mmCIF file of C-alpha atoms in Angstrom:
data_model
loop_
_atom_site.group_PDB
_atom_site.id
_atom_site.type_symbol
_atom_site.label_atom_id
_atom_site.label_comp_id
_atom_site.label_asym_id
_atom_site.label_seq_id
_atom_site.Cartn_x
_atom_site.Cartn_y
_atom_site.Cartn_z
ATOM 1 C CA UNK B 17 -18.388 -5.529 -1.857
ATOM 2 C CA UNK B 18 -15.385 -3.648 -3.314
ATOM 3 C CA UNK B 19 -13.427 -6.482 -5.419
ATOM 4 C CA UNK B 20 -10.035 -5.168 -7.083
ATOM 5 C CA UNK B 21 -8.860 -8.041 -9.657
ATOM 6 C CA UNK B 22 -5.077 -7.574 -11.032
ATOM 7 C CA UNK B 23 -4.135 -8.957 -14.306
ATOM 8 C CA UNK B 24 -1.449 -9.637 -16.810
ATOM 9 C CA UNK B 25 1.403 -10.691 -15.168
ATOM 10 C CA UNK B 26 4.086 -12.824 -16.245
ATOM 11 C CA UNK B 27 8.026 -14.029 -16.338
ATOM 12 C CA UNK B 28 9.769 -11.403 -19.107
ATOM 13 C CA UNK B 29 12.836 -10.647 -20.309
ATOM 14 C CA UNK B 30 15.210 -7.672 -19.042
ATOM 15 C CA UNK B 31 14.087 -4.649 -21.680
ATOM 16 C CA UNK B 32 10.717 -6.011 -22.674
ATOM 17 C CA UNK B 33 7.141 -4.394 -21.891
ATOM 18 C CA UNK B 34 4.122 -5.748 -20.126
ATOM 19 C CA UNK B 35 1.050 -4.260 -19.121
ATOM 20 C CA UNK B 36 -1.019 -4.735 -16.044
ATOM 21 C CA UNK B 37 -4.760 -4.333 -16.005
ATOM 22 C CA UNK B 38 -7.088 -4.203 -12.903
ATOM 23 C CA UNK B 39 -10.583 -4.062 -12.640
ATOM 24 C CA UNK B 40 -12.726 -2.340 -10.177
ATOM 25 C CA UNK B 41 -16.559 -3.311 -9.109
ATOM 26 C CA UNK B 42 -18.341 -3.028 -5.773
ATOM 27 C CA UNK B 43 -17.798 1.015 -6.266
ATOM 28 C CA UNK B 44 -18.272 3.927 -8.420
ATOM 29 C CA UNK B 45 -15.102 3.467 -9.890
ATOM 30 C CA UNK B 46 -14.576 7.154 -11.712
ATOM 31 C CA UNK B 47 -14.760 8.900 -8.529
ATOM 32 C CA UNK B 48 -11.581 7.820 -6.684
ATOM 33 C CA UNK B 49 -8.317 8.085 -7.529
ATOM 34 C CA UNK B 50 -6.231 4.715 -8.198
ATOM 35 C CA UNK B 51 -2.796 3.566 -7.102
ATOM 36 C CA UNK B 52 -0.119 0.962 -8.163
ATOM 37 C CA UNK B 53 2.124 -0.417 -5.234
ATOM 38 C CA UNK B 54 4.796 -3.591 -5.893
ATOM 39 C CA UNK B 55 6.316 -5.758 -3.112
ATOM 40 C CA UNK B 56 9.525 -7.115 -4.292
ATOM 41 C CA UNK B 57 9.775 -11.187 -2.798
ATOM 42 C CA UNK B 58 10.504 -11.013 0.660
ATOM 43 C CA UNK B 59 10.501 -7.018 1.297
ATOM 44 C CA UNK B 60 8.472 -4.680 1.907
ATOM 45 C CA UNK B 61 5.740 -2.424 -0.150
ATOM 46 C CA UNK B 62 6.797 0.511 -2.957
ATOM 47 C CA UNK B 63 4.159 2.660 -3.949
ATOM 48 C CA UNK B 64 4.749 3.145 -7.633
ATOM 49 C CA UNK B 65 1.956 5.341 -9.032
ATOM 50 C CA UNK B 66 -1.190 7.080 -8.857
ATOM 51 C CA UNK B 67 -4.233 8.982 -10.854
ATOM 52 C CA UNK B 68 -6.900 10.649 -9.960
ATOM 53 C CA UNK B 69 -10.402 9.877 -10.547
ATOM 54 C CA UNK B 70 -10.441 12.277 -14.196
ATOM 55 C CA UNK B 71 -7.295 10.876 -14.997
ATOM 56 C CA UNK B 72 -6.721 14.558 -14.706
ATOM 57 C CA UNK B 73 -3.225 14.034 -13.049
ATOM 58 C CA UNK B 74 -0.702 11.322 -12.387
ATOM 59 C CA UNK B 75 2.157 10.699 -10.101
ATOM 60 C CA UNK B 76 5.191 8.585 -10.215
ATOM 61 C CA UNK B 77 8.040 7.276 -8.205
ATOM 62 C CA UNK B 78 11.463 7.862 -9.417
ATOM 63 C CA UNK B 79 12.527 4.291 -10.190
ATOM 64 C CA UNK B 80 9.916 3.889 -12.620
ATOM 65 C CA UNK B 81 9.089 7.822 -14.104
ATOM 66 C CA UNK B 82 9.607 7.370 -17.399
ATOM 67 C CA UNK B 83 9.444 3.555 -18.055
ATOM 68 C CA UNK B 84 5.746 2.976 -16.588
ATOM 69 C CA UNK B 85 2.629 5.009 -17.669
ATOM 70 C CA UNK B 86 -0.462 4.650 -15.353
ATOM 71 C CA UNK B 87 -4.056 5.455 -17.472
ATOM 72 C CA UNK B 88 -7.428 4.260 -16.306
ATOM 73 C CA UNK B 89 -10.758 3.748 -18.463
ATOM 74 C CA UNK B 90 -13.839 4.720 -16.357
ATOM 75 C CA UNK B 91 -16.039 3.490 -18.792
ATOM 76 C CA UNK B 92 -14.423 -0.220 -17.814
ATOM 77 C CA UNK B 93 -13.781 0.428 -14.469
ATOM 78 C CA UNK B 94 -10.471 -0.893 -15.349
ATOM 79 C CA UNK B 95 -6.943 0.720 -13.980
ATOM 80 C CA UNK B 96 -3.680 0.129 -16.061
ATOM 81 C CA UNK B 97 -0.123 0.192 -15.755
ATOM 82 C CA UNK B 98 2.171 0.016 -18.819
ATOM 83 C CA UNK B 99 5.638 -1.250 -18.127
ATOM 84 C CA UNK B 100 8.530 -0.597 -20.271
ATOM 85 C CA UNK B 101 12.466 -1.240 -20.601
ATOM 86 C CA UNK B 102 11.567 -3.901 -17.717
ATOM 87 C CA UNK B 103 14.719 -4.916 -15.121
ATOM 88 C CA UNK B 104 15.393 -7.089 -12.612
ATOM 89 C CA UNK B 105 14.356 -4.943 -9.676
ATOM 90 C CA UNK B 106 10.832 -5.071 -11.405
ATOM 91 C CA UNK B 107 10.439 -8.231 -10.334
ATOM 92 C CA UNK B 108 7.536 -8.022 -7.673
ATOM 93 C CA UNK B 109 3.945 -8.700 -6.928
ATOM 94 C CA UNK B 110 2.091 -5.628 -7.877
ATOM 95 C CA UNK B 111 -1.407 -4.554 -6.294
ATOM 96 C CA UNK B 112 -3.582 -2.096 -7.500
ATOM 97 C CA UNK B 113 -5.283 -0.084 -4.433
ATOM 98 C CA UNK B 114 -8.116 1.998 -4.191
ATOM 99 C CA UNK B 115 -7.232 5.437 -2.960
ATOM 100 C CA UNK B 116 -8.969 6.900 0.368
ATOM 101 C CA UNK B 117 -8.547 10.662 0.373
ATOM 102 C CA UNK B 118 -9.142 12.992 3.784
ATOM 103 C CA UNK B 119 -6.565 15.446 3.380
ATOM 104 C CA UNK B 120 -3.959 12.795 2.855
ATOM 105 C CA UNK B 121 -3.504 9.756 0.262
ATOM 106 C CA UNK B 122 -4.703 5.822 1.969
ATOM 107 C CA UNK B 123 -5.068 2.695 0.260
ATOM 108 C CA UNK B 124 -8.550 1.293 1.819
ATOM 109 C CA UNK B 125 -8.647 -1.741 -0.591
ATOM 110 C CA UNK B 126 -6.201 -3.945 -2.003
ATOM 111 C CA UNK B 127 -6.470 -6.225 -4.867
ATOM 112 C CA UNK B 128 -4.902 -9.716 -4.554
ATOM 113 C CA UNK B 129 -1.746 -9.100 -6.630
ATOM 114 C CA UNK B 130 -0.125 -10.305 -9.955
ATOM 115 C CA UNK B 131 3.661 -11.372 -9.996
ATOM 116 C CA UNK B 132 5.864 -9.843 -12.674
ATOM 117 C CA UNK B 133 8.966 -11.789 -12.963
ATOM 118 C CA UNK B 134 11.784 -10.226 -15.230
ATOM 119 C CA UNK B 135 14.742 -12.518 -16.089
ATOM 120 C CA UNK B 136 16.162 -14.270 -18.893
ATOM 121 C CA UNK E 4 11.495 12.281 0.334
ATOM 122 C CA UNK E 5 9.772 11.509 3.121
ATOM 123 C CA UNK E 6 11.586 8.093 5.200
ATOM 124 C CA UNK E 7 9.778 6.528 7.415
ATOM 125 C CA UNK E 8 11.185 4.480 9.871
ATOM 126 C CA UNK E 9 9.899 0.927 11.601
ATOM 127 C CA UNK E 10 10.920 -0.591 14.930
ATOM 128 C CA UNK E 11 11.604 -3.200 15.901
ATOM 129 C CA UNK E 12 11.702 -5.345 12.689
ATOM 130 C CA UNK E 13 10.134 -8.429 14.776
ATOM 131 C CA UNK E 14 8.783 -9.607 17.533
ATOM 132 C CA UNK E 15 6.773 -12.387 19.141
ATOM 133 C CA UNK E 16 3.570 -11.774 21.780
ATOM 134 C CA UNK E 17 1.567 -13.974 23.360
ATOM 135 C CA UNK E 18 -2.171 -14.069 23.753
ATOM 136 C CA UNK E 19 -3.128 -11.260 25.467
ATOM 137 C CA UNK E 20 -0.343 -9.188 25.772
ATOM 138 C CA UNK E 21 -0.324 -5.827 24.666
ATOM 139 C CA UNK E 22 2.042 -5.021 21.496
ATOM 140 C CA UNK E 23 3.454 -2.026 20.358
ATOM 141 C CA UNK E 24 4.767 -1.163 16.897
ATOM 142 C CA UNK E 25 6.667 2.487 17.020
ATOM 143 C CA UNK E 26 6.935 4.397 13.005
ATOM 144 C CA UNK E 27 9.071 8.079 12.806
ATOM 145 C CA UNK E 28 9.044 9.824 10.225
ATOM 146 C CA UNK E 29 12.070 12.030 8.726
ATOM 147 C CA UNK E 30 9.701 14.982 8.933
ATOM 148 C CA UNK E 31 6.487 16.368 10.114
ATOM 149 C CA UNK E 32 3.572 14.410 8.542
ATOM 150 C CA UNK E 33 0.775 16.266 10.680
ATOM 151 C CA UNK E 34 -0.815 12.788 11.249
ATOM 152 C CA UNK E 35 -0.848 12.251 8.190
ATOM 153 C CA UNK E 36 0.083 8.229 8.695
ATOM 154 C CA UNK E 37 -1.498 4.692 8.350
ATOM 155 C CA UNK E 38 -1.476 0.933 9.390
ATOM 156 C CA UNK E 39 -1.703 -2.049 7.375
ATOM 157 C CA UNK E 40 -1.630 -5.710 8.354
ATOM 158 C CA UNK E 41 -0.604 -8.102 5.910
ATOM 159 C CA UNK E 42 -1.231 -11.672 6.634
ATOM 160 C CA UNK E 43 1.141 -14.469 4.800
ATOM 161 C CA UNK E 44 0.098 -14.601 0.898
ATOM 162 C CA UNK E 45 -2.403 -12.153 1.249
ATOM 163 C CA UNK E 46 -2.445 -8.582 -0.044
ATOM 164 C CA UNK E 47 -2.510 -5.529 2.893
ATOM 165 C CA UNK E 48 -5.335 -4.481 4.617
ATOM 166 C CA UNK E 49 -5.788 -0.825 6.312
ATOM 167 C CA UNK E 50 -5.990 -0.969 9.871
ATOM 168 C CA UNK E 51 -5.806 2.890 10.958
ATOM 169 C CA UNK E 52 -5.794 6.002 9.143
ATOM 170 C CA UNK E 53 -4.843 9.835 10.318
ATOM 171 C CA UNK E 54 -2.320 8.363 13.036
ATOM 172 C CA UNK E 55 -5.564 7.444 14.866
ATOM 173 C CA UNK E 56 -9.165 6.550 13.080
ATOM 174 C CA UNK E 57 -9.942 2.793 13.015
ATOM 175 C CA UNK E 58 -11.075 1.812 9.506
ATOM 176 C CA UNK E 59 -14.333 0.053 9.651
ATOM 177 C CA UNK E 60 -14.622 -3.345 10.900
ATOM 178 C CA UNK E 61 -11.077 -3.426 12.206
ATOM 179 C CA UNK E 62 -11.449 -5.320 15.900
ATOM 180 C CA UNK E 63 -11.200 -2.166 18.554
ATOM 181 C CA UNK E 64 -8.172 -3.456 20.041
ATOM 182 C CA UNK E 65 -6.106 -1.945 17.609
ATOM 183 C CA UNK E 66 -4.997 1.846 17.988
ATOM 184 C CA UNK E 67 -2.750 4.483 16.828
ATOM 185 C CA UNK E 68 -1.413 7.646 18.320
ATOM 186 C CA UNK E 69 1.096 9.904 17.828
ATOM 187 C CA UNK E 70 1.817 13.547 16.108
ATOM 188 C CA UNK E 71 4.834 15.228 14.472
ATOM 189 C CA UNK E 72 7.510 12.562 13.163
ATOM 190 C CA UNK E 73 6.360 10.308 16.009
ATOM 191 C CA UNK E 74 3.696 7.130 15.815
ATOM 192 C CA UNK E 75 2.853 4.071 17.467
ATOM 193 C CA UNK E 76 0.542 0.932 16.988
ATOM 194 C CA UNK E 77 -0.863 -0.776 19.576
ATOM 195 C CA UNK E 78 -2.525 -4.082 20.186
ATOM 196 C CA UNK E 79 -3.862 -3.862 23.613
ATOM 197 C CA UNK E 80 -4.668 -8.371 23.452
ATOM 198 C CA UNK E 81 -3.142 -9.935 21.247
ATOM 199 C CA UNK E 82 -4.743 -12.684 19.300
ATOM 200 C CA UNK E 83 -3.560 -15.491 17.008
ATOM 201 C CA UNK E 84 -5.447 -13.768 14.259
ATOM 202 C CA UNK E 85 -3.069 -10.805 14.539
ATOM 203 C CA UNK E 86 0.134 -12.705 13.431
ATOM 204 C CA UNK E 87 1.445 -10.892 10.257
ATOM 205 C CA UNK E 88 3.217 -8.003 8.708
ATOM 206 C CA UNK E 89 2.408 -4.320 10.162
ATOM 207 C CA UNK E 90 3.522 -1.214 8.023
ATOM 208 C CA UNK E 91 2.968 2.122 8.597
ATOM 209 C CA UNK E 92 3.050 4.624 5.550
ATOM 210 C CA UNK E 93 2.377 8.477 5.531
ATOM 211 C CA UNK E 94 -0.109 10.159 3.249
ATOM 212 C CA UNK E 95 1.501 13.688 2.645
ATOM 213 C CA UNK E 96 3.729 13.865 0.217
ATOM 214 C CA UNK E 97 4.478 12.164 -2.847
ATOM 215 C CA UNK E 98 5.998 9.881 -2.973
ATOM 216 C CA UNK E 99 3.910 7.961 -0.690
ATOM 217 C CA UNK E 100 6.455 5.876 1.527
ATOM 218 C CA UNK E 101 5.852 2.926 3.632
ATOM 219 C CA UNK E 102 8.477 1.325 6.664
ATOM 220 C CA UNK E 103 10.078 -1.503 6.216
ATOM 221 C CA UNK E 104 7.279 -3.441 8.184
ATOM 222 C CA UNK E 105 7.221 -4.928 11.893
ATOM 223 C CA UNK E 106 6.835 -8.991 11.762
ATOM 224 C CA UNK E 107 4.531 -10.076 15.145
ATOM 225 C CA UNK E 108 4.437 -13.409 15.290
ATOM 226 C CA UNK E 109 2.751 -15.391 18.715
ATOM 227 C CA UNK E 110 5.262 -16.528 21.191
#
């Protein structure tokens, strides 16, 4: 069974850094390609970021490029995501998805979440 | 980027009925779109993949269809099971962008 467990989360200040972990099982974790999506309260679903299986390459959307760093360790089947210079519109339940690849990019399994919270 | 577009926002079935959840895209996505359902404090699940391909275990009366900028959802009974959050998202270009979400609720 593929099992996606978020960690890390928290209430931070505006400007301050936190960093997610999520670990993988139920799958060979260093062949697929990993994603970060957030769900402010009440709205709907951002994808945030994504790396391939080798780490090889990494993709971000433009409200966090350059604040949040996605990295993975195969050998602990364990997905990250480094957040920086947090803000208000941070604040969200973030989910770390397994990617499905055909010729386009899927999320096939969801973890169950972690709520960052920035405020002061 | 690519905007993908939900309608309507809400609405409320009841048992049996046959729903359907319409997503356009602001450009050609070559089928390149999914489902998810999202049930009340629980994360997303996939429903439908490539416009049209039924993820595994996901009941049969679910389906998609469409092409081009153009996609639909459909429930063809509806069940109290299928209460939730519906959002369609297309895989083709980064960034990956989801709609706003369809609520169903039962009437």
């Amino acid at each position: 069974e593929v099992q996606l467990v978020e960690s890390g989360g928290g209430l931070v200040q505006p400007g301050s850094s936190l960093k997610l972990s999520c670990v993988a099982s139920g799958f060979t974790f260093s062949n697929y390609g990993m994603n970060w999506i957030r769900q402010a309260p009440k709205k709907g679903l951002e994808w945030i970021a994504l790396i391939y299986y080798d780490s090889s390459n990494k993709y971000y959307a433009d409200s966090v490029k350059g604040r949040f760093t996605i990295s993975r360790d195969n050998s602990k089947n364990t997905l990250y995501l480094e957040m920086n210079s947090l803000r208000s519109e941070d604040t969200a339940m973030y989910y770390c998805a397994k990617g499905y690849y055909s010729s386009y990019i899927y999320f096939d399994y969801w973890g169950q979440g972690v709520m960052v919270t920035v405020s002061s | 980027d690519i905007q993908m577009t939900q309608s309507p926002a809400s609405l409320s079935a009841s048992l049996g009925e046959t729903v359907t959840i319409q997503c356009q895209a602001s450009e050609d996505i070559y089928s390149g779109l999914a489902w998810y359902q999202q049930k009340p404090g629980k994360s997303p699940q996939l429903l439908i993949y490539g416009a049209s391909s039924l993820q595994d275990g996901v009941p049969s009366r679910f389906s998609g269809s469409g092409s081009g900028t153009q996609y639909s959802l459909k429930i063809s009974s509806m069940q109290t099971e299928d209460e939730g959050v519906y959002f369609c998202q297309q895989g083709l270009k980064y960034p990956l962008t989801f709609g706003s979400g369809t609520k169903l609720e039962i009437k």
